C-alpha cells in the first residue's frame, strides 16, 4: 500500500514541495485566483431559468434536455418517525470526483482546482482535479471539455488507488452517488492556471480554514485514508498517539471485531422499516411554490430557488439553474474515546430517506440544531456542551456548491468525557478509525457527513 | 477464523458423525420424511386464491393484509438491450435464511430441515434451519411460530459467523434481499423430527443430487465459504490442488489485485445506464392475464399462476398463493482455469433489472438456452459444448420453492480449454475463489446464481 500521508507528513515544511512545484506560496496563489476569476451569482425567479420548466402534470422541475437533474418529490413512511413528503434532487447519473496524485521529490501531492460553484458562499473553493457529472463530460451543456478527464476515464494513464461509489446527502438527494477516484501518475502533467499541486499534509491542514476545501475534495480524501497513517513520534501527545494507533490494524485492542461490526450493520439495516419512493412534486404535502421558491410551510427545511451564474473559468461562462438552499447551518460531530490506547469513534447507523439502501454509518451526532434541536440525537448535549479543551476540531465547511446554495455544516471532533460509557445504544458502535476507513473501499457503508469528518480527523495527525 | 470445512472434510466418513447425532443414515431419514410429510399442490385459477385480489386501478396482485408480497410491474430502459416491461415480485421485507452450526466430536454440523415448499417439483427439499420472511416470523399468517428463530433474532445465543444481506433473482424479484446467517451454538439444541444435523462435508456432497439442497441452503453455504478450505493432500489431482490453493489468499499468484477487481466493478456499475422502476401491473406491455395465468404473449419468459397447498409440517397446513413459473430450465456456469497453479473463475459483471444496484458479479454464463440461446453470453459455446472430461460439476437444482414453481437451473462448472485466453472482454474478470468469497462478507457483490455455483464448487474440494 502506498503511504501518501506518511511521506507527506514527514517531508512537508515551510519551504514546501508544493510551493516549488507551483512557483508560489499556496495562499498567494489562492489570492491571485480570487482576483483573476470573476464570478457572480444572483437569485432569479423560476421563470428566468433558461431551459428549465415545471413539467405538466407532475410539476417536477426539469431541464428540457432531460439531462442534469430534476427536482421532484420523495415520500417516506417510517415506523418510528412518522411519515412525510418533501422535494428532492433526483440525479441518477454517476459523476466522477477524481484526484490526480503524483510524487515530487518523494512527497505525494494532489492536483487541486480553484473552482467556482454557484452555491459557494465565497465563490471559489478547492475542488478535486475532476469534479464532473456525466452531463458535464458528455457535454450536454455544449461547453468546453473537462480538464484532466482523460486520466480517469477511457484511456486512463495511472493506477487507481481509490475507485468506489459513495453516496451524498440523503436528506436532499435521491440515490445520488459519485465515483470517488484517486489516480496516481508518474509522467509530466500539463498544469492549467486554475490547478495546483498541494501536498497531502498541506491539503489536510487547509481543512481547518472555513469554506476552503470543498465537499468533493473531502470525500475523496476520506476514501484514500486506508493508505494508512504515519506511525510517528507522538509520545508527547497521548491523543495524537491514540489517533495514530487507531489507523493501524495491528496496534492495540478493538472493542468489536470486523465480523461483529458487519453483523451489527446488517441488523441495523434489517430492522429499519422505512419505505421511500419518488413521487411527483405536485404530490408533496406541506410545501408550496411561489415565483421565487419552493419551500415548506414551516420554513424549517430548505428552499428550492433559481440562480443566474457568471464565471470566467467554467466550461460554460453563463448559465442559470435551480439550487437547494438549506434554512440554517447543520452540525456533524464524532465523539472520540481512547480504548486501550487506540482512539475509537462513536458511529451511528443512520436511516436517511434518499440513500440507496436507506441505512449507512454516520457521525455520532448529525442534525440541524436550530430547527430540530438534536431531538433524535442521544449524544447531542455531549457534543454541544463540550469544554473547549475537549474540542479537537471545529470548523464550518460548505456542502456541494453545484447543487446547494450556501449549505454549511459545522464539523466537530470532540473527546468524550473520561467517564463516558463504552456501552452505547443499539444503533451506535465504537470503532477504531481503520475499521471505518477499511469499509470505505466498498460502496455505501459510510455517509457523506462521516466521510467529511474522517478527512478532518486526518488533519489532526 | 473457524474452519468448518477443513475439519469436516478430514473427519467425516461412512460411519459419519452425522449419523450418530441423528440416529440414522441421512437417506433413511430423508425417505422417512417423505413418507411422513404429506403435501399436495394444485394449480388453481386466480379467483380461488384466498385473501389475494387484483387491486383496482393498478391490477397489481396483492394480499388483503398488505403483507407477504405483491405481483406488480417493472419497466426497464437500457442503452444496449432495448426497453421492456414485465411482471415482478415485489417483497420489500428482509427475511432470514439462518443456519445453526455446532461441533460434534470436533466436526462441524449444520442443522438442516426437510421442508415442503409449494413450488418444489418434488415436495421436500433440504432447507436451512430457519427460512422465514418477516411475515412468517411476525405471524401475519396466524400460524405457529418459526422453529429455532430465537437463535437468530432478539435473544440470540450464538456467535454469528455469517450475517450479510444478499440479493435474489434480479429477473423475477424487485430489490429482494435476505439476511444470510450462520450462527454457532455450543449448548444442547432440542431436535424436532423435521430437522437433522448434517456435517458440512456431507451437505456439500448432497449438492450433486438433483433438486435436493434448496436455493436458500446454497446461498448460506456460499457465504460461509470464507472460513477457508482444507489445505489438503491433492497431489494426485492437479485440479483439486489448484482449487484448494484458490481458497488460500497466500498461495500462488493472482491475475488481478483486490484493488483492481474493486475498481473494475465500480467501472462496470458506472457504465451501466439501465434505468428501472416499479410500475402498475396494468401498465406492463406484451403480457396478458387469463383466469389461470399472467403470461407474456410470446410464451418465452414465465407465467404467474395460483396454487393451493396442503402440507403437514408447515406453520399453516393449508393455504393458497401466487407463484412465478418459468417456462423452461435455466443455465448457470463458471468457466475455470488454473493460473500459476491457482484455480481462477471467470466472473461476469451482470446488469439485472430487479437487483437493488442493478449490477452484480455473476457466473461466466447465465441464460435460458431454450429461449434466448445464450445470445448475450460470449462464452456460451465454451460451456455448452465442453467435452465430458472438462465438466467438473453438472447438476440441475431448484430455485426458491416459496415463490417459484418448478424453477430449475442447470449448474455447470467447466474447465476451460488449455488455450482459452487470459484476456477476456471488459465485463469479465478472472478471479481466484477467495477473491470472490471475500466479497461475500459484503452485500450485493455476488448474485444468487454465482453463489449457488460457489456452493457447488465447494463440493469438489
PDB file of N, CA and C in Angstrom, chain B residues 407-453:
ATOM      1  N   UNK B 407     -38.987 -24.106 -10.723  1.00  0.00           N
ATOM      2  CA  UNK B 407     -37.904 -23.330 -11.354  1.00  0.00           C
ATOM      3  C   UNK B 407     -36.602 -24.105 -11.221  1.00  0.00           C
ATOM      4  N   UNK B 408     -36.015 -24.419 -12.345  1.00  0.00           N
ATOM      5  CA  UNK B 408     -34.847 -25.290 -12.394  1.00  0.00           C
ATOM      6  C   UNK B 408     -33.688 -24.578 -13.057  1.00  0.00           C
ATOM      7  N   UNK B 409     -32.510 -24.798 -12.526  1.00  0.00           N
ATOM      8  CA  UNK B 409     -31.303 -24.287 -13.169  1.00  0.00           C
ATOM      9  C   UNK B 409     -30.278 -25.405 -13.251  1.00  0.00           C
ATOM     10  N   UNK B 410     -29.694 -25.555 -14.431  1.00  0.00           N
ATOM     11  CA  UNK B 410     -28.587 -26.499 -14.571  1.00  0.00           C
ATOM     12  C   UNK B 410     -27.307 -25.772 -14.192  1.00  0.00           C
ATOM     13  N   UNK B 411     -26.641 -26.260 -13.154  1.00  0.00           N
ATOM     14  CA  UNK B 411     -25.408 -25.642 -12.675  1.00  0.00           C
ATOM     15  C   UNK B 411     -24.215 -26.413 -13.208  1.00  0.00           C
ATOM     16  N   UNK B 412     -23.334 -25.713 -13.887  1.00  0.00           N
ATOM     17  CA  UNK B 412     -22.181 -26.328 -14.536  1.00  0.00           C
ATOM     18  C   UNK B 412     -20.887 -25.653 -14.082  1.00  0.00           C
ATOM     19  N   UNK B 413     -19.899 -26.468 -13.778  1.00  0.00           N
ATOM     20  CA  UNK B 413     -18.548 -25.947 -13.568  1.00  0.00           C
ATOM     21  C   UNK B 413     -17.659 -26.645 -14.586  1.00  0.00           C
ATOM     22  N   UNK B 414     -17.064 -25.845 -15.454  1.00  0.00           N
ATOM     23  CA  UNK B 414     -16.370 -26.388 -16.626  1.00  0.00           C
ATOM     24  C   UNK B 414     -14.941 -25.885 -16.656  1.00  0.00           C
ATOM     25  N   UNK B 415     -14.027 -26.809 -16.889  1.00  0.00           N
ATOM     26  CA  UNK B 415     -12.632 -26.432 -17.077  1.00  0.00           C
ATOM     27  C   UNK B 415     -12.467 -25.836 -18.475  1.00  0.00           C
ATOM     28  N   UNK B 416     -11.922 -24.657 -18.583  1.00  0.00           N
ATOM     29  CA  UNK B 416     -11.707 -24.059 -19.909  1.00  0.00           C
ATOM     30  C   UNK B 416     -10.632 -24.841 -20.655  1.00  0.00           C
ATOM     31  N   UNK B 417     -10.717 -24.799 -21.974  1.00  0.00           N
ATOM     32  CA  UNK B 417      -9.646 -25.400 -22.780  1.00  0.00           C
ATOM     33  C   UNK B 417      -8.306 -24.786 -22.398  1.00  0.00           C
ATOM     34  N   UNK B 418      -7.258 -25.576 -22.627  1.00  0.00           N
ATOM     35  CA  UNK B 418      -5.940 -25.068 -22.215  1.00  0.00           C
ATOM     36  C   UNK B 418      -5.545 -23.785 -22.944  1.00  0.00           C
ATOM     37  N   UNK B 419      -6.027 -23.642 -24.175  1.00  0.00           N
ATOM     38  CA  UNK B 419      -5.656 -22.429 -24.924  1.00  0.00           C
ATOM     39  C   UNK B 419      -6.666 -21.304 -24.741  1.00  0.00           C
ATOM     40  N   UNK B 420      -7.567 -21.451 -23.754  1.00  0.00           N
ATOM     41  CA  UNK B 420      -8.555 -20.386 -23.503  1.00  0.00           C
ATOM     42  C   UNK B 420      -7.797 -19.152 -23.018  1.00  0.00           C
ATOM     43  N   UNK B 421      -8.136 -17.972 -23.567  1.00  0.00           N
ATOM     44  CA  UNK B 421      -7.317 -16.789 -23.274  1.00  0.00           C
ATOM     45  C   UNK B 421      -7.488 -16.258 -21.846  1.00  0.00           C
ATOM     46  N   UNK B 422      -6.418 -15.676 -21.353  1.00  0.00           N
ATOM     47  CA  UNK B 422      -6.494 -14.944 -20.087  1.00  0.00           C
ATOM     48  C   UNK B 422      -7.111 -13.571 -20.337  1.00  0.00           C
ATOM     49  N   UNK B 423      -6.896 -13.035 -21.512  1.00  0.00           N
ATOM     50  CA  UNK B 423      -7.534 -11.763 -21.897  1.00  0.00           C
ATOM     51  C   UNK B 423      -9.000 -12.017 -22.221  1.00  0.00           C
ATOM     52  N   UNK B 424      -9.888 -11.286 -21.583  1.00  0.00           N
ATOM     53  CA  UNK B 424     -11.321 -11.503 -21.781  1.00  0.00           C
ATOM     54  C   UNK B 424     -12.016 -10.159 -22.002  1.00  0.00           C
ATOM     55  N   UNK B 425     -13.292 -10.185 -22.443  1.00  0.00           N
ATOM     56  CA  UNK B 425     -13.990  -8.905 -22.656  1.00  0.00           C
ATOM     57  C   UNK B 425     -14.055  -8.079 -21.377  1.00  0.00           C
ATOM     58  N   UNK B 426     -14.259  -6.769 -21.566  1.00  0.00           N
ATOM     59  CA  UNK B 426     -14.285  -5.810 -20.459  1.00  0.00           C
ATOM     60  C   UNK B 426     -15.145  -6.211 -19.277  1.00  0.00           C
ATOM     61  N   UNK B 427     -16.291  -6.837 -19.550  1.00  0.00           N
ATOM     62  CA  UNK B 427     -17.209  -7.114 -18.439  1.00  0.00           C
ATOM     63  C   UNK B 427     -16.926  -8.465 -17.774  1.00  0.00           C
ATOM     64  N   UNK B 428     -15.865  -9.121 -18.141  1.00  0.00           N
ATOM     65  CA  UNK B 428     -15.448 -10.364 -17.495  1.00  0.00           C
ATOM     66  C   UNK B 428     -14.123 -10.152 -16.741  1.00  0.00           C
ATOM     67  N   UNK B 429     -13.928 -10.928 -15.697  1.00  0.00           N
ATOM     68  CA  UNK B 429     -12.653 -10.930 -14.984  1.00  0.00           C
ATOM     69  C   UNK B 429     -12.371 -12.325 -14.429  1.00  0.00           C
ATOM     70  N   UNK B 430     -11.139 -12.755 -14.536  1.00  0.00           N
ATOM     71  CA  UNK B 430     -10.702 -13.988 -13.872  1.00  0.00           C
ATOM     72  C   UNK B 430     -10.398 -13.689 -12.410  1.00  0.00           C
ATOM     73  N   UNK B 431     -10.968 -14.460 -11.514  1.00  0.00           N
ATOM     74  CA  UNK B 431     -10.705 -14.250 -10.080  1.00  0.00           C
ATOM     75  C   UNK B 431     -10.417 -15.575  -9.398  1.00  0.00           C
ATOM     76  N   UNK B 432      -9.519 -15.547  -8.440  1.00  0.00           N
ATOM     77  CA  UNK B 432      -9.334 -16.708  -7.567  1.00  0.00           C
ATOM     78  C   UNK B 432     -10.575 -16.839  -6.672  1.00  0.00           C
ATOM     79  N   UNK B 433     -10.852 -18.040  -6.227  1.00  0.00           N
ATOM     80  CA  UNK B 433     -12.074 -18.272  -5.449  1.00  0.00           C
ATOM     81  C   UNK B 433     -12.127 -17.372  -4.214  1.00  0.00           C
ATOM     82  N   UNK B 434     -11.007 -17.266  -3.501  1.00  0.00           N
ATOM     83  CA  UNK B 434     -11.057 -16.462  -2.265  1.00  0.00           C
ATOM     84  C   UNK B 434     -11.330 -14.993  -2.574  1.00  0.00           C
ATOM     85  N   UNK B 435     -10.961 -14.534  -3.774  1.00  0.00           N
ATOM     86  CA  UNK B 435     -11.235 -13.132  -4.116  1.00  0.00           C
ATOM     87  C   UNK B 435     -12.739 -12.893  -4.243  1.00  0.00           C
ATOM     88  N   UNK B 436     -13.441 -13.905  -4.714  1.00  0.00           N
ATOM     89  CA  UNK B 436     -14.892 -13.788  -4.833  1.00  0.00           C
ATOM     90  C   UNK B 436     -15.568 -14.022  -3.476  1.00  0.00           C
ATOM     91  N   UNK B 437     -15.115 -15.034  -2.748  1.00  0.00           N
ATOM     92  CA  UNK B 437     -15.784 -15.341  -1.472  1.00  0.00           C
ATOM     93  C   UNK B 437     -15.507 -14.250  -0.434  1.00  0.00           C
ATOM     94  N   UNK B 438     -14.342 -13.591  -0.505  1.00  0.00           N
ATOM     95  CA  UNK B 438     -14.096 -12.467   0.405  1.00  0.00           C
ATOM     96  C   UNK B 438     -15.167 -11.394   0.249  1.00  0.00           C
ATOM     97  N   UNK B 439     -15.625 -11.194  -0.978  1.00  0.00           N
ATOM     98  CA  UNK B 439     -16.637 -10.157  -1.230  1.00  0.00           C
ATOM     99  C   UNK B 439     -18.000 -10.543  -0.665  1.00  0.00           C
ATOM    100  N   UNK B 440     -18.192 -11.829  -0.352  1.00  0.00           N
ATOM    101  CA  UNK B 440     -19.471 -12.278   0.206  1.00  0.00           C
ATOM    102  C   UNK B 440     -19.684 -11.819   1.647  1.00  0.00           C
ATOM    103  N   UNK B 441     -18.656 -11.237   2.261  1.00  0.00           N
ATOM    104  CA  UNK B 441     -18.882 -10.631   3.576  1.00  0.00           C
ATOM    105  C   UNK B 441     -19.701  -9.368   3.450  1.00  0.00           C
ATOM    106  N   UNK B 442     -19.770  -8.825   2.219  1.00  0.00           N
ATOM    107  CA  UNK B 442     -20.458  -7.557   1.984  1.00  0.00           C
ATOM    108  C   UNK B 442     -21.663  -7.790   1.092  1.00  0.00           C
ATOM    109  N   UNK B 443     -22.681  -6.960   1.253  1.00  0.00           N
ATOM    110  CA  UNK B 443     -23.897  -7.166   0.484  1.00  0.00           C
ATOM    111  C   UNK B 443     -23.705  -6.813  -0.979  1.00  0.00           C
ATOM    112  N   UNK B 444     -24.413  -7.562  -1.827  1.00  0.00           N
ATOM    113  CA  UNK B 444     -24.686  -7.140  -3.204  1.00  0.00           C
ATOM    114  C   UNK B 444     -23.489  -7.094  -4.134  1.00  0.00           C
ATOM    115  N   UNK B 445     -22.474  -7.887  -3.853  1.00  0.00           N
ATOM    116  CA  UNK B 445     -21.419  -8.043  -4.859  1.00  0.00           C
ATOM    117  C   UNK B 445     -21.700  -9.232  -5.781  1.00  0.00           C
ATOM    118  N   UNK B 446     -22.196 -10.345  -5.207  1.00  0.00           N
ATOM    119  CA  UNK B 446     -22.234 -11.613  -5.952  1.00  0.00           C
ATOM    120  C   UNK B 446     -23.689 -12.067  -6.070  1.00  0.00           C
ATOM    121  N   UNK B 447     -24.127 -12.360  -7.266  1.00  0.00           N
ATOM    122  CA  UNK B 447     -25.549 -12.666  -7.448  1.00  0.00           C
ATOM    123  C   UNK B 447     -25.894 -14.108  -7.017  1.00  0.00           C
ATOM    124  N   UNK B 448     -27.166 -14.409  -6.992  1.00  0.00           N
ATOM    125  CA  UNK B 448     -27.627 -15.671  -6.416  1.00  0.00           C
ATOM    126  C   UNK B 448     -27.137 -16.880  -7.224  1.00  0.00           C
ATOM    127  N   UNK B 449     -27.078 -16.748  -8.537  1.00  0.00           N
ATOM    128  CA  UNK B 449     -26.634 -17.875  -9.352  1.00  0.00           C
ATOM    129  C   UNK B 449     -25.148 -18.159  -9.104  1.00  0.00           C
ATOM    130  N   UNK B 450     -24.349 -17.112  -9.005  1.00  0.00           N
ATOM    131  CA  UNK B 450     -22.926 -17.309  -8.719  1.00  0.00           C
ATOM    132  C   UNK B 450     -22.741 -17.889  -7.318  1.00  0.00           C
ATOM    133  N   UNK B 451     -23.600 -17.502  -6.389  1.00  0.00           N
ATOM    134  CA  UNK B 451     -23.471 -18.048  -5.036  1.00  0.00           C
ATOM    135  C   UNK B 451     -23.815 -19.534  -5.031  1.00  0.00           C
ATOM    136  N   UNK B 452     -24.873 -19.921  -5.755  1.00  0.00           N
ATOM    137  CA  UNK B 452     -25.176 -21.351  -5.867  1.00  0.00           C
ATOM    138  C   UNK B 452     -23.985 -22.106  -6.440  1.00  0.00           C
ATOM    139  N   UNK B 453     -23.374 -21.548  -7.471  1.00  0.00           N
ATOM    140  CA  UNK B 453     -22.215 -22.219  -8.076  1.00  0.00           C
ATOM    141  C   UNK B 453     -21.045 -22.302  -7.106  1.00  0.00           C
TER     142      UNK B 453
END
